[in-house]
Short mmCIF file of C-alpha atoms in Angstrom, two decimals:
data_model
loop_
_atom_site.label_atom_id
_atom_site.label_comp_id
_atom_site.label_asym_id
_atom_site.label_seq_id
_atom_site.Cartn_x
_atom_site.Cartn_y
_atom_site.Cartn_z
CA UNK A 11 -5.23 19.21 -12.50
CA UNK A 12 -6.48 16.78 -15.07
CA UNK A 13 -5.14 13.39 -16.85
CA UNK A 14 -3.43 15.68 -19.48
CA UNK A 15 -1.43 18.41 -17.53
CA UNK A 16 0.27 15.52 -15.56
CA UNK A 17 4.08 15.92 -15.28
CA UNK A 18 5.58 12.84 -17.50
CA UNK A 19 7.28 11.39 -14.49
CA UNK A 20 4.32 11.20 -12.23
CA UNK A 21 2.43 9.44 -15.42
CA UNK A 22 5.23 6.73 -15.78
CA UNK A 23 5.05 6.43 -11.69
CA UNK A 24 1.60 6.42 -11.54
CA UNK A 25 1.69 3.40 -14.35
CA UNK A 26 4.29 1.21 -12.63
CA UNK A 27 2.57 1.37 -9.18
CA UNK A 28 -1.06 0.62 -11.44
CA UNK A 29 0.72 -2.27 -12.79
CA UNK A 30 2.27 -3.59 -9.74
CA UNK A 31 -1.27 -3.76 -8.56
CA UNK A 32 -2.41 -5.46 -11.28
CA UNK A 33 0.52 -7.77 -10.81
CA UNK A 34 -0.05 -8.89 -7.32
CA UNK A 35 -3.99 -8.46 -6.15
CA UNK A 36 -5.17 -11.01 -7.84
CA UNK A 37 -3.51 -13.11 -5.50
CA UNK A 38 -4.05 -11.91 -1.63
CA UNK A 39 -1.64 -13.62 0.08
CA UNK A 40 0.69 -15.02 -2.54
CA UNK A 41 2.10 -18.55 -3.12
CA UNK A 42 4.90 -20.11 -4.43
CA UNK A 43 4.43 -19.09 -7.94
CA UNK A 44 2.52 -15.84 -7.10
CA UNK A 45 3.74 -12.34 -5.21
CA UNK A 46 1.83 -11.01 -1.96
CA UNK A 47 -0.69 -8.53 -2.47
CA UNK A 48 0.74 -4.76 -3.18
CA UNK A 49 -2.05 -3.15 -2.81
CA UNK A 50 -1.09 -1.14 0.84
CA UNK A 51 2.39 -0.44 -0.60
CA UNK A 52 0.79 1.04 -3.91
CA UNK A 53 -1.30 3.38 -1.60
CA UNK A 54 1.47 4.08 0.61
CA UNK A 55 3.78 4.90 -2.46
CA UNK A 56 1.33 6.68 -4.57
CA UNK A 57 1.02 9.26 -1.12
CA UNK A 58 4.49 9.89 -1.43
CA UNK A 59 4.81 9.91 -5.23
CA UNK A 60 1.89 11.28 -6.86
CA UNK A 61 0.97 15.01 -5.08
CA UNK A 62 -2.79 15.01 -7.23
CA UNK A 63 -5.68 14.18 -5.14
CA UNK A 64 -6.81 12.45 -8.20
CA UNK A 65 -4.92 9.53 -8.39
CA UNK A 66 -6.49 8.28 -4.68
CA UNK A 67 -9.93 7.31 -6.23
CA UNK A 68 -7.91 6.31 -9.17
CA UNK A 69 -6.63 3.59 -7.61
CA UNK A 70 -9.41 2.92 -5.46
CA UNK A 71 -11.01 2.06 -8.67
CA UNK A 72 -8.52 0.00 -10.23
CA UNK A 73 -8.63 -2.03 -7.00
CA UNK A 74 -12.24 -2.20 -7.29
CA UNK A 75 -11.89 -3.27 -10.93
CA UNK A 76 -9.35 -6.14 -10.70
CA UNK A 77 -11.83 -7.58 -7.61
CA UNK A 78 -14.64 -7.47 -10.05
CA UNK A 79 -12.37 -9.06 -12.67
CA UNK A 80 -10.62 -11.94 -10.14
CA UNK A 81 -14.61 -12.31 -8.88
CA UNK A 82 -16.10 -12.48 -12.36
CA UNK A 83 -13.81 -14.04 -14.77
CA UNK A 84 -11.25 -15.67 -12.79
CA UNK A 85 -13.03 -17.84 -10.65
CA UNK A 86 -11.60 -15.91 -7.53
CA UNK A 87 -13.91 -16.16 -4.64
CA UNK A 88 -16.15 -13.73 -3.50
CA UNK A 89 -15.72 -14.59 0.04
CA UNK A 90 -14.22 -11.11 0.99
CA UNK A 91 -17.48 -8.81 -0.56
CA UNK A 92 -19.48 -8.15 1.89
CA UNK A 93 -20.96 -4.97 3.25
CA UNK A 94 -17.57 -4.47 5.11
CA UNK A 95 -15.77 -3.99 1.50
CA UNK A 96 -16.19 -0.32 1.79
CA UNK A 97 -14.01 0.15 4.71
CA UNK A 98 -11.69 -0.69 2.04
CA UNK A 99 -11.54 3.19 1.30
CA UNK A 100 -10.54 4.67 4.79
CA UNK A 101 -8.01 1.27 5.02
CA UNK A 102 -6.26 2.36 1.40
CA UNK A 103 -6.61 6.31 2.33
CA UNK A 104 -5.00 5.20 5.74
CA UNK A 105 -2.02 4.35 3.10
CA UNK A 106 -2.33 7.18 1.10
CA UNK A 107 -2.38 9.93 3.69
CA UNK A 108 0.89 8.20 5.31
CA UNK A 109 2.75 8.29 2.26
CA UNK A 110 1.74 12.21 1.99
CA UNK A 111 2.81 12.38 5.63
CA UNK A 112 6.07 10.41 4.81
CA UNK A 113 6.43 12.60 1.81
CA UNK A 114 6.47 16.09 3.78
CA UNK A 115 9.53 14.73 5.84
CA UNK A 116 11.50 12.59 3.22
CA UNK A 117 15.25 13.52 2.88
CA UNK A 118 18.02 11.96 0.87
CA UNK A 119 19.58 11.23 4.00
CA UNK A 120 19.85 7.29 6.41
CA UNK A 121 18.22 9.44 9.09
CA UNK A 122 14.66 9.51 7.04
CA UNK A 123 14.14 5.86 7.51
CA UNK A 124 13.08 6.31 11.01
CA UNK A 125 9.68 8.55 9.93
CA UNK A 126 9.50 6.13 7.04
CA UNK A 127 9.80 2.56 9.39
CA UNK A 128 7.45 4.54 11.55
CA UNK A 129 5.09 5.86 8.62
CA UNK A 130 4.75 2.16 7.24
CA UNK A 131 4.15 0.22 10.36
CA UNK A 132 1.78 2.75 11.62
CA UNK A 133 -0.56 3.19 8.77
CA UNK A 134 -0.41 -0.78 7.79
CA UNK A 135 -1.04 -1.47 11.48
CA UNK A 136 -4.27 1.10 11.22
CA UNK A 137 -5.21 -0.20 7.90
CA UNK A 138 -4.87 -3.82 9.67
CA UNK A 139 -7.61 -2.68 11.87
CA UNK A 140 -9.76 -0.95 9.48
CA UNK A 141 -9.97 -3.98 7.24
CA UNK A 142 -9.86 -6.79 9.21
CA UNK A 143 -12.22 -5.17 12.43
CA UNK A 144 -14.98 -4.82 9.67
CA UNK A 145 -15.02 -7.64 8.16
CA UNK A 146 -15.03 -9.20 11.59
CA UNK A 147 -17.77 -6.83 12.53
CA UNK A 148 -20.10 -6.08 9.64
CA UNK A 149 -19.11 -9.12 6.96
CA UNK A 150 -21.84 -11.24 8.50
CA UNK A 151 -19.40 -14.00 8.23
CA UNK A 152 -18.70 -14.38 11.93
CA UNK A 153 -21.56 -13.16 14.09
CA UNK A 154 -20.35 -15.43 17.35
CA UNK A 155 -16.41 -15.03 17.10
CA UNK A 156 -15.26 -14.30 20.89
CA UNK A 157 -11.82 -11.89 21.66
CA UNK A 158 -9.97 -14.88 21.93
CA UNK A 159 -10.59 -16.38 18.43
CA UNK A 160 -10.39 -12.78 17.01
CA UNK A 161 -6.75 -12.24 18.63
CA UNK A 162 -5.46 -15.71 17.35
CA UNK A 163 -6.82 -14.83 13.88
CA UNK A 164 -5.15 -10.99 14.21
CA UNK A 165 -1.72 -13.20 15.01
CA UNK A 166 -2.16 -15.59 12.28
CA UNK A 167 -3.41 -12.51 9.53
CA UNK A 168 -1.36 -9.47 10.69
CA UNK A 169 2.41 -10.59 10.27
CA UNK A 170 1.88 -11.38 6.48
CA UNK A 171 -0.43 -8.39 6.18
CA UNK A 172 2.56 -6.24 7.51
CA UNK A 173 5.42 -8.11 5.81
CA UNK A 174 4.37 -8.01 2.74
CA UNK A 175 4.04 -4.36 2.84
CA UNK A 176 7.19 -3.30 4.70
CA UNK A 177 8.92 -5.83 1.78
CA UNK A 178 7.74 -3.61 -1.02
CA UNK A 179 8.11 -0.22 0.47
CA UNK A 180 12.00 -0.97 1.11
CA UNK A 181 12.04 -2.08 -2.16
CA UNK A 182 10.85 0.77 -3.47
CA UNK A 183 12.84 2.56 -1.18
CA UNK A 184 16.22 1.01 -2.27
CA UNK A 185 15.08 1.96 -5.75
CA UNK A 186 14.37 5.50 -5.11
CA UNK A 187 18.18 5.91 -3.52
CA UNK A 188 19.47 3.66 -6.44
CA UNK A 189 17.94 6.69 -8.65
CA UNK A 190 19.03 9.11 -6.87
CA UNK A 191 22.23 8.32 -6.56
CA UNK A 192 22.54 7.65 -10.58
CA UNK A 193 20.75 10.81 -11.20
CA UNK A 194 23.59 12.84 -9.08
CA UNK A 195 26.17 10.64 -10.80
CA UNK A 196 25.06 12.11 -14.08
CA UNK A 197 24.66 15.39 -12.90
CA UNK A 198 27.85 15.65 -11.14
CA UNK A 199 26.59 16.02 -7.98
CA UNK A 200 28.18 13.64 -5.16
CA UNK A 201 26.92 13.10 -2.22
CA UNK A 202 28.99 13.97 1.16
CA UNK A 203 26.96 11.80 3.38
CA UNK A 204 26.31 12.26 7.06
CA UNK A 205 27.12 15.33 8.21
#
């Protein structure tokens, strides 16, 4: 499949995750006047949304590019580059390959929040791991931190980390059934609910 025999609706999706990456990276950890990071609930979302292979290095490059941009004309700094950045792929793949996972099992029904609760924590908890163990490991930044400082840094990094991407998967989540559910009003269709 190529950029020009892509469905309308994944393009706009595709577009609106890309920009709600844009958005938020810039800005790791967000402030008062800036959101949290995105980026592992793009990933996540983009494996359940977009079916083409192509959009993973897609967005592996756009979060390449906005890094180079923060880095370069931003004056964002380029603490985090370090030969562990490339373990940046299998921590955004981790995402990806969830939401495809996710995806597989998804119904319009309460009972698919379990896999999806499950899908999110597990894959952000892996990606947690990928990302933070290398940097730890191969950054060069740390070459005497003991267990002990790396576990109080895990509790101080990981709830934020996992937070922030739980936050904007349920959004997304609430706005998928919000679309839905105007989509069947449309239509005609109603839904019965539990059965």
């Amino acid at each position: 499949m190529n950029a020009t025999s892509i469905p309308k609706p994944l393009l706009i999706i595709a577009l609106l995750l890309a920009a709600g990456m844009a958005a938020t990276r810039f800005h790791h950890f967000g402030s008062a006047i800036h959101l949290p990071d995105a980026s592992l609930a793009i990933f996540f979302l983009a494996g359940f949304y977009l079916r083409p292979a192509l959009f993973l290095p897609a967005f592996l490059a756009e979060a390449a590019l906005i890094d180079y941009a923060a880095i370069a004309y931003a004056g964002v700094s380029d603490w985090c580059v370090t030969p562990a950045y490339g373990f940046l792929i299998p921590t955004y793949a981790t995402l990806w390959f969830a939401g495809r996972w996710y995806a597989a099992r998804h119904q319009q029904h309460w009972r698919t929040l379990v896999p999806l609760i499950g899908a999110v924590a597990i894959s952000t908890t892996l990606a947690f791991l990928i990302s933070n163990g290398s940097f730890y490991l191969f950054s060069g930044r740390y070459p005497d931190l003991g267990w002990t400082e790396y576990a109080a840094r895990v509790a101080t990094y990981f709830p934020p980390y996992a937070l922030s991407t739980l936050m904007y998967v349920f959004f997304a989540a609430a706005l998928h059934a919000v679309a839905v559910a105007a989509t069947r009003m449309q239509t005609g269709i109603t839904f019965r609910g539990p059965e």
